[in-house]
Short mmCIF file of C-alpha atoms in Angstrom, two decimals:
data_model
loop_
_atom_site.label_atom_id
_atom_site.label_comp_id
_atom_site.label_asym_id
_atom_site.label_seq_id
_atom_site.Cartn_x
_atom_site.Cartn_y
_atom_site.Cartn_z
CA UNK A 1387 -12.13 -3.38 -12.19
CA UNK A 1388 -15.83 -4.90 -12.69
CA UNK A 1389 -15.63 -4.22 -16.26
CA UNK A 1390 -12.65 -6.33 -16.82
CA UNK A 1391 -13.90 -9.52 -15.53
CA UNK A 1392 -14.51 -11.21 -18.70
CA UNK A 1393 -11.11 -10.62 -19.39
CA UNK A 1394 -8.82 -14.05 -20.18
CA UNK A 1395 -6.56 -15.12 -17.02
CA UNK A 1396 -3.77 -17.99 -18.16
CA UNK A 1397 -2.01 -19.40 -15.25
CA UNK A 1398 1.14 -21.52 -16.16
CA UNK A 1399 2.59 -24.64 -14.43
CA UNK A 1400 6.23 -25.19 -15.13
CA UNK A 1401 8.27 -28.13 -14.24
CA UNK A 1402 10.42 -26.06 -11.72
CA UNK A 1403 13.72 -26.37 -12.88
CA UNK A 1404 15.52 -23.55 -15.16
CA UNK A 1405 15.19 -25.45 -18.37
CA UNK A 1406 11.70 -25.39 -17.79
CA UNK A 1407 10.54 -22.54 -15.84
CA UNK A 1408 12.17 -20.19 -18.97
CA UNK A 1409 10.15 -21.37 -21.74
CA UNK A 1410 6.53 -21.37 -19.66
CA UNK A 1411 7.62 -17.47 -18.52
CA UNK A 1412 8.04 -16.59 -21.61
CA UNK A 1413 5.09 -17.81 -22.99
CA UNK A 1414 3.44 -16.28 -20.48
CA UNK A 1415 5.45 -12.13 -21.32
CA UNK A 1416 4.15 -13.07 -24.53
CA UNK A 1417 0.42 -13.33 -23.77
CA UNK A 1418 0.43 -10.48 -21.17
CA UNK A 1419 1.57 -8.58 -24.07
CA UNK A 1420 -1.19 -9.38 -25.67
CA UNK A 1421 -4.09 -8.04 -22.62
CA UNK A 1422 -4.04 -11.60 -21.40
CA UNK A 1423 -4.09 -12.07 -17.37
CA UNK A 1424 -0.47 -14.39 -17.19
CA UNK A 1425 0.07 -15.97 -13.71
CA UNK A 1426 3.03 -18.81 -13.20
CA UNK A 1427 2.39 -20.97 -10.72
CA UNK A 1428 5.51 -22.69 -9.51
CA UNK A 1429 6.67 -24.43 -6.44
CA UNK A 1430 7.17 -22.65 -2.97
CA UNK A 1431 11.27 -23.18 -3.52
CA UNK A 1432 11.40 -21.89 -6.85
CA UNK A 1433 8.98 -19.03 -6.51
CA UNK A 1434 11.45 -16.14 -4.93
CA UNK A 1435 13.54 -17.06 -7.87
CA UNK A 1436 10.75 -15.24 -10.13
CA UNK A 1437 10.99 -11.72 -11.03
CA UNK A 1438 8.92 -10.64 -14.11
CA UNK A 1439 7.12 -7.37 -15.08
CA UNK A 1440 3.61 -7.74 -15.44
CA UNK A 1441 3.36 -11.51 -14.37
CA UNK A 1442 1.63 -12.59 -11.32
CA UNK A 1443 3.32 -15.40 -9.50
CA UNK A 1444 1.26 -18.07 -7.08
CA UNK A 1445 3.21 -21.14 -5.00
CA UNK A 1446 1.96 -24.24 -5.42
CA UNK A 1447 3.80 -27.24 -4.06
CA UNK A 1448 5.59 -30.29 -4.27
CA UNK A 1449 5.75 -31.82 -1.01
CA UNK A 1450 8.86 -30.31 -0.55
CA UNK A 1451 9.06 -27.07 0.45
CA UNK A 1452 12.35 -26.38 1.83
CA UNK A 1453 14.48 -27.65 -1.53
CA UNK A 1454 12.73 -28.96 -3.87
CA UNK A 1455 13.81 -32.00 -5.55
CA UNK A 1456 17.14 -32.18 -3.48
CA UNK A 1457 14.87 -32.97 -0.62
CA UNK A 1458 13.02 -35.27 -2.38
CA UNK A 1459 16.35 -37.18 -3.93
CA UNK A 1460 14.95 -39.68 -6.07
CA UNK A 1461 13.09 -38.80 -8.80
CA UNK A 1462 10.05 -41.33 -8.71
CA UNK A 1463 9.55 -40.19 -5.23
CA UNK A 1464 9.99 -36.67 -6.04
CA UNK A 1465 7.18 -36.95 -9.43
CA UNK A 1466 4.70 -38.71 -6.94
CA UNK A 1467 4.41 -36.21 -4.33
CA UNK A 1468 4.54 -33.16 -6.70
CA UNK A 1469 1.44 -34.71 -8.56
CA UNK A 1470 -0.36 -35.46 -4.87
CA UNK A 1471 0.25 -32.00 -3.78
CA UNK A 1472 0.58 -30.17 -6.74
CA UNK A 1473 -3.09 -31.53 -7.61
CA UNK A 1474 -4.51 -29.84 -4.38
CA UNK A 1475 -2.99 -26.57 -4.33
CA UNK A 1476 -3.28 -25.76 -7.45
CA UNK A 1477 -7.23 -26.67 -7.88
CA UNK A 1478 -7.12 -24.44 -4.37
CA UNK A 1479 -5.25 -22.11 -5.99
CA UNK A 1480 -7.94 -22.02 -9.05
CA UNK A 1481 -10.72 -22.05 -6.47
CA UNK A 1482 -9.27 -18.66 -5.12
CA UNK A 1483 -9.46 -17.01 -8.08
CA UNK A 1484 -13.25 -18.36 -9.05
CA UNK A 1485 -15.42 -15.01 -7.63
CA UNK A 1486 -12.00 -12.67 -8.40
CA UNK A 1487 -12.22 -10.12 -10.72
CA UNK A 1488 -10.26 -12.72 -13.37
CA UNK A 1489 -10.94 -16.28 -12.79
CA UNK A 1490 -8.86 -18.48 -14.13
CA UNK A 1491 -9.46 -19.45 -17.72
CA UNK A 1492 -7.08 -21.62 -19.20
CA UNK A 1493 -4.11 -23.72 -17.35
CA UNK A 1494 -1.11 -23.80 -19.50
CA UNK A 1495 1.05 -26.99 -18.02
CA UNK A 1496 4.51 -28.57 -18.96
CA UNK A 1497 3.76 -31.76 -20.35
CA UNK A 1498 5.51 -33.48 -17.53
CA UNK A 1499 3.20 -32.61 -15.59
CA UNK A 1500 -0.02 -34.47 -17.39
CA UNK A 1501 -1.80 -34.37 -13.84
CA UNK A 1502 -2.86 -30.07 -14.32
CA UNK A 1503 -4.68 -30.93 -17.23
CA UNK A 1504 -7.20 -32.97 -14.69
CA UNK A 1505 -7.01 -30.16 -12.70
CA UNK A 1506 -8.51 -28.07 -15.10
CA UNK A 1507 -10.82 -30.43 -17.05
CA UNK A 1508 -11.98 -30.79 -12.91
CA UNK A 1509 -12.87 -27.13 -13.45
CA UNK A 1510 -14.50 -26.74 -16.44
CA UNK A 1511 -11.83 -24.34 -17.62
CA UNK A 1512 -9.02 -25.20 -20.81
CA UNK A 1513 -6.17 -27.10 -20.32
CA UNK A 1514 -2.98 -26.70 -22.82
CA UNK A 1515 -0.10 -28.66 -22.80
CA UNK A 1516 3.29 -26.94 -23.27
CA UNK A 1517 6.18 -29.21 -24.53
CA UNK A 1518 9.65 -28.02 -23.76
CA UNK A 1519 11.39 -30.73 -25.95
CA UNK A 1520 11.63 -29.90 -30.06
CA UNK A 1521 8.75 -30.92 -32.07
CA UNK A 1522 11.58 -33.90 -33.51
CA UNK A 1523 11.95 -35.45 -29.66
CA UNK A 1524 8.71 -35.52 -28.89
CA UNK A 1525 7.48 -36.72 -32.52
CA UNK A 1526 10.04 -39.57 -31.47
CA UNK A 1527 8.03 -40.36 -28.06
CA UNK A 1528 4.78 -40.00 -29.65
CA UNK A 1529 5.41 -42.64 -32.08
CA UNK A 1530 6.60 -44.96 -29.02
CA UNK A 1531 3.56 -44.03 -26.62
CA UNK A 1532 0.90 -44.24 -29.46
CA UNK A 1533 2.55 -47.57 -31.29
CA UNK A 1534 3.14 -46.32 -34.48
CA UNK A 1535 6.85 -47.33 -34.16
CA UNK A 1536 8.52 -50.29 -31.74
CA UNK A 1537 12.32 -50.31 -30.98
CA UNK A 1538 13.60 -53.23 -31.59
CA UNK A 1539 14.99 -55.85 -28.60
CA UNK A 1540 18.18 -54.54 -29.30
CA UNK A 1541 19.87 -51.67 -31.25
CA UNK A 1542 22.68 -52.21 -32.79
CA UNK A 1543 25.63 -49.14 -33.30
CA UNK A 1544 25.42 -49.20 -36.94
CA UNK A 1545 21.43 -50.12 -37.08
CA UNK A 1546 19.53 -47.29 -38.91
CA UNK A 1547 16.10 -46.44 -37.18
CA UNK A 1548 13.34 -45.12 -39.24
CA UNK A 1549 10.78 -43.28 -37.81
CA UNK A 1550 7.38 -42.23 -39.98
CA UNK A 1551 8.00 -38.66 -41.15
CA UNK A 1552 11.72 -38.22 -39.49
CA UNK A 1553 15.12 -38.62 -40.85
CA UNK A 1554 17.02 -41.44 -40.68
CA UNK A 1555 18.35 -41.93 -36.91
CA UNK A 1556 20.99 -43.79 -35.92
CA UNK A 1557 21.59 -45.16 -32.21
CA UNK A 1558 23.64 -42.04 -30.79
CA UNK A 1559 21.15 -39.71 -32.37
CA UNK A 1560 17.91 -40.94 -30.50
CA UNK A 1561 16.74 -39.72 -26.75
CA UNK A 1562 19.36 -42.24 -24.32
CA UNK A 1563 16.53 -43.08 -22.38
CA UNK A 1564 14.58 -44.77 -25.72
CA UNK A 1565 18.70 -46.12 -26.39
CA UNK A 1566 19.03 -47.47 -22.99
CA UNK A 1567 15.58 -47.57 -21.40
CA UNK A 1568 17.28 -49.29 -18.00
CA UNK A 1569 19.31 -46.22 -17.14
CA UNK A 1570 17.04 -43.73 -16.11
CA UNK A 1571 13.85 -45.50 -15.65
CA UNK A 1572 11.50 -42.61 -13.47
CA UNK A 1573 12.79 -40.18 -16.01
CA UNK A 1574 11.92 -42.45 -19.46
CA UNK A 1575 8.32 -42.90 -17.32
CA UNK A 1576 8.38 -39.14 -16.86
CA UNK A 1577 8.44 -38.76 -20.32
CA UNK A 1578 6.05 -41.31 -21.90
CA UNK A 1579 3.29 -40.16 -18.76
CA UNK A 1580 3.33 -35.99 -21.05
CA UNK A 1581 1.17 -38.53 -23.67
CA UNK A 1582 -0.99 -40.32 -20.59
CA UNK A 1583 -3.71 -37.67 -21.35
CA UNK A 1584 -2.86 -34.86 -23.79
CA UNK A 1585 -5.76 -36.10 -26.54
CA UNK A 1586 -8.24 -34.70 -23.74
CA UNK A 1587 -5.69 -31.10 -23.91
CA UNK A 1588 -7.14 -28.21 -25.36
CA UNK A 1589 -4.33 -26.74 -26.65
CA UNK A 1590 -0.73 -28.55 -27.48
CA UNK A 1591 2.01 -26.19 -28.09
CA UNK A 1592 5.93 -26.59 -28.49
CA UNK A 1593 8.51 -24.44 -28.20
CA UNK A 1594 9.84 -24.47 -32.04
CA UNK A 1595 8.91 -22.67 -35.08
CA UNK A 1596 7.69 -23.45 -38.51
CA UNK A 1597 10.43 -22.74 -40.46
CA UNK A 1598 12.72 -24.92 -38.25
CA UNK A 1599 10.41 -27.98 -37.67
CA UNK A 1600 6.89 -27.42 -39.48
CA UNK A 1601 7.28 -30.35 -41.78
CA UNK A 1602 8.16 -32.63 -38.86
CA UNK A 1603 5.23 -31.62 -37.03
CA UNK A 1604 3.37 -32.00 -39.76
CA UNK A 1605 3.93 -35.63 -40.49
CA UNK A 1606 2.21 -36.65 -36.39
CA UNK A 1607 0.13 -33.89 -36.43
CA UNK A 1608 -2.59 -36.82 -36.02
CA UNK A 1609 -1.53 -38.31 -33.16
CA UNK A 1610 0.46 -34.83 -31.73
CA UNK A 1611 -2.06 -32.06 -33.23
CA UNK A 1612 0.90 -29.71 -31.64
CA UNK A 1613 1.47 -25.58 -32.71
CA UNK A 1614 4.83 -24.23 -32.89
CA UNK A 1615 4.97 -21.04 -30.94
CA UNK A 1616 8.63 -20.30 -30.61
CA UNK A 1617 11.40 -19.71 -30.00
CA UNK A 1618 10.45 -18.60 -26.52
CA UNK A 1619 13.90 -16.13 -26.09
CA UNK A 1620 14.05 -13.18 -24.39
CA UNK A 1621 12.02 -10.57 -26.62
CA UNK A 1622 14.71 -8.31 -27.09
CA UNK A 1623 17.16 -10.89 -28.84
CA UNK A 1624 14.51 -11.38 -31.21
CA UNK A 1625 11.25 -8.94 -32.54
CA UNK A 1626 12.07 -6.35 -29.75
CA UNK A 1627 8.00 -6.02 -29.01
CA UNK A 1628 7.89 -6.60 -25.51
CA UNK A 1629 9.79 -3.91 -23.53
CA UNK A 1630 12.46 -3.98 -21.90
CA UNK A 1631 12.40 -8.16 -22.22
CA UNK A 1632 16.09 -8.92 -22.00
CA UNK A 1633 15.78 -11.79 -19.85
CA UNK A 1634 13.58 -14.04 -18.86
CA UNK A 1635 12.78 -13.05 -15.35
CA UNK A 1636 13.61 -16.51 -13.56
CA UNK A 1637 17.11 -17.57 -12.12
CA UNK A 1638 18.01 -20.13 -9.67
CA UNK A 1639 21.67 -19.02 -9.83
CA UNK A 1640 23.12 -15.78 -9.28
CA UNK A 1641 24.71 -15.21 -13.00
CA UNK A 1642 27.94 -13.73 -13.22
CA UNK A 1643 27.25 -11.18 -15.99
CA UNK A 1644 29.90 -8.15 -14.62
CA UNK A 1645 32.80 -9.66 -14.85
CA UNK A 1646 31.92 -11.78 -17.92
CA UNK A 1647 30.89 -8.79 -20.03
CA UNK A 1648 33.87 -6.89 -19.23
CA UNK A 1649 36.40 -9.57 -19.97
CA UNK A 1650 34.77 -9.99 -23.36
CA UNK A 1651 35.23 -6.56 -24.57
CA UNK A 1652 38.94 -7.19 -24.47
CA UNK A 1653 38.40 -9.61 -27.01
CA UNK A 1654 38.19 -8.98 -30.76
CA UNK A 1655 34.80 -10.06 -32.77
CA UNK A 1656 34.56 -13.73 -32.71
CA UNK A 1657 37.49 -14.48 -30.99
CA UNK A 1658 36.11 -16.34 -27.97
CA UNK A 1659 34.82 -20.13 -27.43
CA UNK A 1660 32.11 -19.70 -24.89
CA UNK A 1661 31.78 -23.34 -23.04
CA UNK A 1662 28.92 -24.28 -20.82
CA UNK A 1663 26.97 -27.46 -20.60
CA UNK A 1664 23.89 -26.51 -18.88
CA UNK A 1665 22.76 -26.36 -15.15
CA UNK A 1666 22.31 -30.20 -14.88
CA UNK A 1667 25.15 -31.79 -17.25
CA UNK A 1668 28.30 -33.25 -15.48
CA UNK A 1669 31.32 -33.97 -17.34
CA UNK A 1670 33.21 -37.02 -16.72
CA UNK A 1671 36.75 -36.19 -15.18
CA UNK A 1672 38.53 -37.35 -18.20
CA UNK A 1673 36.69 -35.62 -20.32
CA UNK A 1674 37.19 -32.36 -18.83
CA UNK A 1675 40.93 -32.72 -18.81
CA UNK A 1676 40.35 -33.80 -22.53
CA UNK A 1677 38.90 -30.16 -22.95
CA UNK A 1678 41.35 -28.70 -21.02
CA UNK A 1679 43.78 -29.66 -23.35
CA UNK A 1680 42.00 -28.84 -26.28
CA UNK A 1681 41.94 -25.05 -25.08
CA UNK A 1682 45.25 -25.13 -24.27
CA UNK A 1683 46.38 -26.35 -27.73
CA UNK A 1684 43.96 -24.07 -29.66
CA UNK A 1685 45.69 -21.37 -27.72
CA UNK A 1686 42.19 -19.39 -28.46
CA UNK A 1687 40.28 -17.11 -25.94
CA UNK A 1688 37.21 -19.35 -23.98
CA UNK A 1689 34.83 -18.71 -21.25
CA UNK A 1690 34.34 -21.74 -20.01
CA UNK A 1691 30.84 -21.93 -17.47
CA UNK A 1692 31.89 -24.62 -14.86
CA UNK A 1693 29.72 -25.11 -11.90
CA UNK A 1694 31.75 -24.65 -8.03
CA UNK A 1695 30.57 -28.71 -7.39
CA UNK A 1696 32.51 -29.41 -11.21
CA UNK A 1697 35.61 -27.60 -10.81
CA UNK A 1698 37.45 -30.48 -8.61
CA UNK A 1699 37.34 -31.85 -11.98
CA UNK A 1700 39.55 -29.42 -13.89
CA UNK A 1701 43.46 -30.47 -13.89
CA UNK A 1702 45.53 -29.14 -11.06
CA UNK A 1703 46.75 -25.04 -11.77
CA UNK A 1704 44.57 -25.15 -15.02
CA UNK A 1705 42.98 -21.94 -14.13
CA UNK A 1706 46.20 -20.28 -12.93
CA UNK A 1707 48.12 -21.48 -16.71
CA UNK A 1708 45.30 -19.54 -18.42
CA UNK A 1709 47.51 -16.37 -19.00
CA UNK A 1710 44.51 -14.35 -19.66
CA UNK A 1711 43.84 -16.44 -22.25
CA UNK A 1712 40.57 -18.01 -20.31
CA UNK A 1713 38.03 -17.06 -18.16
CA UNK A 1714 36.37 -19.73 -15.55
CA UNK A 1715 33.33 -18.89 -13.57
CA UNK A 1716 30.44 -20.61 -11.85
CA UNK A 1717 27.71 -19.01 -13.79
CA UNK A 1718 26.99 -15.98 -16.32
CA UNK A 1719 23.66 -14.86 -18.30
CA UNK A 1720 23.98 -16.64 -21.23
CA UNK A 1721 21.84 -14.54 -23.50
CA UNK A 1722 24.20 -11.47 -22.97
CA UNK A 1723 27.26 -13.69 -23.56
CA UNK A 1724 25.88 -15.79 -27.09
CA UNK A 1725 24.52 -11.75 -28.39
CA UNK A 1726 28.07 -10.93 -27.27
CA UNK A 1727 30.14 -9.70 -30.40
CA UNK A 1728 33.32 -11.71 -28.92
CA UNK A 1729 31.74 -15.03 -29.21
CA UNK A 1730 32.77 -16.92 -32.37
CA UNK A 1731 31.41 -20.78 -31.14
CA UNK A 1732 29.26 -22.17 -28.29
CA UNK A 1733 30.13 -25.02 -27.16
CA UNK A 1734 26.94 -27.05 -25.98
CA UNK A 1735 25.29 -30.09 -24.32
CA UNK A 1736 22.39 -29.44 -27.07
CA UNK A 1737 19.90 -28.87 -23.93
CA UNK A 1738 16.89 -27.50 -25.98
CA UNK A 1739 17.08 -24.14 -24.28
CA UNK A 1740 20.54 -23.74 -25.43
CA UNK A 1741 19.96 -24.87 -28.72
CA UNK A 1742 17.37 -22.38 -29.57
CA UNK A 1743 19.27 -19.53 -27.99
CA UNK A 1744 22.23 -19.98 -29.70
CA UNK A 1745 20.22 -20.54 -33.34
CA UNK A 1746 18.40 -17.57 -32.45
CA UNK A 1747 21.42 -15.50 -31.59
CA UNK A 1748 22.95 -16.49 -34.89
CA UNK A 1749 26.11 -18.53 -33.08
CA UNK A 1750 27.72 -21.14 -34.53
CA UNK A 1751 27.45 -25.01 -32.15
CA UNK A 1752 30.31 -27.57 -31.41
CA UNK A 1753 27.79 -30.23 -30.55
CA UNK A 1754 29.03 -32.09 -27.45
CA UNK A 1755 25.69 -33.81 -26.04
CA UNK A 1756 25.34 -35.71 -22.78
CA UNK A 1757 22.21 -37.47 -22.10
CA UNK A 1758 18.22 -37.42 -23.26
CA UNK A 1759 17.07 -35.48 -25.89
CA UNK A 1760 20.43 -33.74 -26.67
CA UNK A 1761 21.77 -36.42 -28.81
CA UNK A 1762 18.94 -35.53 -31.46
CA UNK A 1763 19.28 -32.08 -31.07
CA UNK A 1764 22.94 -32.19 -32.01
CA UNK A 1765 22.23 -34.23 -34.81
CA UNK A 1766 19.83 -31.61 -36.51
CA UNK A 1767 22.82 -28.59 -35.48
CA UNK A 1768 25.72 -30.90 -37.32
CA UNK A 1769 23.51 -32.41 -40.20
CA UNK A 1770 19.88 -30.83 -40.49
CA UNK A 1771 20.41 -27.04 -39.79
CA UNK A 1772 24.43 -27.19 -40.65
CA UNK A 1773 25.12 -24.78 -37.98
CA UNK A 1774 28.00 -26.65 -35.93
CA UNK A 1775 29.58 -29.68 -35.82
CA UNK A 1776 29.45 -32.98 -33.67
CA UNK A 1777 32.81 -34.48 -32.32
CA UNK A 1778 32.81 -37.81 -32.59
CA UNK A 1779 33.37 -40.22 -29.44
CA UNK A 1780 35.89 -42.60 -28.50
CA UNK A 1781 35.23 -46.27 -27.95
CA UNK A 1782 34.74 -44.59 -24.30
CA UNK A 1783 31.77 -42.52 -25.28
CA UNK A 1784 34.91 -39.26 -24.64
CA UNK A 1785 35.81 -36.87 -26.90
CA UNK A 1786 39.39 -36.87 -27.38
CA UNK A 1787 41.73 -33.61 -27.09
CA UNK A 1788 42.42 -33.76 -30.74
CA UNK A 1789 38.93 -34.43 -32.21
CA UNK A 1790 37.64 -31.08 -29.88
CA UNK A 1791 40.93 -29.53 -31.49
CA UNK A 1792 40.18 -29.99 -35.07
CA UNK A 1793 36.27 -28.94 -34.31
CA UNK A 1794 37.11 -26.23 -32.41
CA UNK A 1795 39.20 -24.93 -35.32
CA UNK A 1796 36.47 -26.19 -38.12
CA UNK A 1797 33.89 -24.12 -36.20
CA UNK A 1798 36.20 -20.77 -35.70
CA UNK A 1799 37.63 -20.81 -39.05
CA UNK A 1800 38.33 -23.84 -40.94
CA UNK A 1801 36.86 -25.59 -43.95
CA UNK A 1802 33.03 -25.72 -43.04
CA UNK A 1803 33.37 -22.02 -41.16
CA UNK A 1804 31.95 -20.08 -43.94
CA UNK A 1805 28.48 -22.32 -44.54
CA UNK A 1806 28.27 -22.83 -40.73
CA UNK A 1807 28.38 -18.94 -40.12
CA UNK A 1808 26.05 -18.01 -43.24
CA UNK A 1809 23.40 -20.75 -42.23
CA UNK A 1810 23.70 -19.51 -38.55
CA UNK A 1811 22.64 -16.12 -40.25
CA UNK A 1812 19.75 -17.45 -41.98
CA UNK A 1813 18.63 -19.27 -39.02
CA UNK A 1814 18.56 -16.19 -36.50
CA UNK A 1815 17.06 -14.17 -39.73
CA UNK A 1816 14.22 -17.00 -39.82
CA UNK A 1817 13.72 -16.83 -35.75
CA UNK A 1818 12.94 -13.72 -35.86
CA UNK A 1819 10.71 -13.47 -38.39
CA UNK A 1820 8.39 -16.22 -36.94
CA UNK A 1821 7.57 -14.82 -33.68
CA UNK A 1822 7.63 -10.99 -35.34
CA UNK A 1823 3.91 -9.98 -36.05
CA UNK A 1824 3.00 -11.72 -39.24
CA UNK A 1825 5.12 -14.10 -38.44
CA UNK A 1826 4.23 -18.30 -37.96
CA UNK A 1827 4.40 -18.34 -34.58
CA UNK A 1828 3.25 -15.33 -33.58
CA UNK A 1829 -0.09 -16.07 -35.78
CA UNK A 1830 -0.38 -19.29 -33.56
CA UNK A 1831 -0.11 -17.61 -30.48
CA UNK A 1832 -2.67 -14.59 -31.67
CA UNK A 1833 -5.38 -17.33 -32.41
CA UNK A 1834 -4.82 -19.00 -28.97
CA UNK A 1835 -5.49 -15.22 -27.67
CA UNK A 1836 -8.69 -14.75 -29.67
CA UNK A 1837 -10.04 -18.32 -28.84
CA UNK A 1838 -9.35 -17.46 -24.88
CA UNK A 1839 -11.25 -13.41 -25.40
CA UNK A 1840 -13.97 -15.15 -26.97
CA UNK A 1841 -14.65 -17.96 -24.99
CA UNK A 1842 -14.99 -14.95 -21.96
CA UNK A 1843 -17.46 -13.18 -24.26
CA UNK A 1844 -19.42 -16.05 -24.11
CA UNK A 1845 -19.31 -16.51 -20.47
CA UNK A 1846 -20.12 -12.90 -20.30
CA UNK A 1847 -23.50 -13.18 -22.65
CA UNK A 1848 -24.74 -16.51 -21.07
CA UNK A 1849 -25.10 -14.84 -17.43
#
């Protein structure tokens, strides 16, 4: 074991929720594929949620140990005590591993966490930032924390915004905490703080790939030198080079897959809507009744995700008028249900996790975002990529039952089916290719490898 001391070691801070948690793993399957040392380090909550060959897993924490941010209830209070005693354990926790066989070389942290980076400039060891966000949302923040671009006073609905390098934006297409900065104000601070420090990173990486977002990334490559290294899916949806990688080894939820997977193969190819707005996302009332409706008029199959605290929501005896029709549960993997032949749409929240997956799966999008960054990500599905569609909203900010109707029915076979389901094609095609060998993204993650091997060669020779 001597001989392999010079050998890289990568430990990775995630953000610990799911969004988060799946990206950084991922990352890190992909450099232990590659004879890197990965470690995650997450919080002592989240850590028995981890299961992952070949990855070492450490506990840091928060401050609160029992549940997490539920404990903490208030996110300001939550994001100060994570960075108080996520500081200490984790330079204790890079201390450890000083006089092991691999000390640490490189801390790879979510950007909302800017505080690891002192960690490891504290160190003397590399510090990369990992954005979770596409390279479009945080372009958008990086013009606001670095002054390129000011909002003005007050946006108005049919105001265009033009940002250097991006497309034209209008007010429902930007992040709703840069729309209305008053809403969520620890979050919107959460969010400008990934910038606080990341010109003293190492390493910037985001979770996209050339093909998809190069140019953007191009255009504040000055003031966000960032490389695309993605999409971070579940090797065996994409390039198929990591063994037996068919998921991505972290779940806070027991998923549901059983009795999902055999309800779809009743269904014919493409048949099924498959509905689920994320782990975070709550529907109004109204607007799941709206949906209800919808389904029920479409008279199409669905498998409709709906958490146990959301389903008060759903109309009295909806479930029981499904006549086999539907198919309601609490949680399922979603990977195995998007690469499912059955599904013909996913309908989304535009979370950026779900986004990718369902581009790289090849699945066409009815757009339906919520809050933060998923209004711009639905933009690029419905206009940019032309892989879905985007309802639009009432003067309520609801979708009605008879816009989701006619998009529901654009998606699964009307008018705009054919480009939709050929560009969803080229899409997973282009995926693929970029984190295949050769490929963009793998390239960018190879020369991260070879600056970490040689950067322990000259450790080695200087002793």
């Amino acid at each position: 074991m001597v001989g392999k001391r010079n050998e890289p070691h990568v430990i990775f801070v995630p953000y610990p929720s799911q969004g988060h948690i799946n990206p950084l793993l991922q990352f890190a399957k992909r450099l232990s594929s590659k004879g890197v040392k990965a470690t995650l380090a997450t919080t002592k909550y989240t850590v028995k949620s981890i299961n992952s060959p070949n990855i070492s897993v450490e506990a840091i924490s928060d401050g609160f140990d029992e549940s997490g941010f539920s404990q903490a209830q208030k996110a300001d209070v939550y994001l100060k005590s994570f960075k108080e005693n996520g500081s200490t354990t984790l330079s204790e926790l890079v201390t450890n591993n000083k006089n092991s066989t691999h000390p640490i070389s490189c801390i790879v942290y979510d950007s909302f966490l800017p505080w690891a980076l002192d960690v490891a400039k504290k160190h003397g060891i590399d510090g990369a930032a990992f954005f979770t966000n596409s390279a479009t949302v945080c372009a958008v923040f990086a013009h606001i924390h670095y002054k390129t671009f000011s909002l003005p006073a007050k946006i108005e609905d049919n105001e265009p915004l033009l940002l250097p390098g991006l497309p034209c934006f209008y007010p429902i297409d930007v992040p709703g905490f840069i729309r209305e900065p008053e809403s969520y104000p620890a979050y919107l601070a959460m969010k400008m703080s990934q910038f606080s420090n990341v010109e003293n990173a190492d390493w910037i990486f985001d979770n996209s790939f050339q093909e998809l977002e190069g140019e953007i990334a191009r255009e504040v490559s000055e003031i966000w030198p960032a490389r695309l290294i993605g999409p971070m899916v579940p090797s065996s949806y994409l390039d198929g080079r990591i063994e037996g990688d068919k998921g991505y080894g972290a779940s806070l939820w027991e998923p549901l897959s059983e009795e999902c997977l055999k309800w779809l193969k009743t269904k014919p190819s493409k048949s099924v809507i498959y509905i689920s707005f994320g782990s975070m996302v709550s529907l109004t009332p109204k607007q799941m009744e709206e949906m209800t409706y919808a389904l029920i008029d479409s008279n199409m199959s669905y498998l409709w995700v709906v958490r146990e605290t959301e389903k008060c929501k759903l109309p009295k005896r909806f479930i029981e008028s499904t006549n086999g029709k539907g198919l309601i549960v609490s949680w399922c993997n979603q990977l195995e249900t998007l690469a499912n032949q059955a599904i013909g749409c996913f309908v989304t929240h535009c979370g950026w996790n779900s986004t990718l997956e369902g581009l790289s799966l090849g699945v066409p999008m009815l757009a339906m975002p919520q809050w933060s960054d998923q209004m711009t990500d639905a933009k690029f599905i419905d206009e940019i990529w032309k892989i879905g569609v985007r309802p639009k909203l009432d003067k309520f900010g609801i979708v009605r039952k008879e816009e989701l109707l006619f998009c529901l029915k654009e998606v699964m076979g009307g008018e705009r089916s054919y480009e939709i389901r050929r560009n969803a094609r080229e899409w997973k095609n282009l995926a693929k290719k970029a984190i295949s060998g050769g490929g963009s993204s793998d390239k960018s993650i190879n020369e991260f490898v070879n600056s970490l091997n040689l950067a322990c060669q000259m450790k080695k020779y200087m002793k």
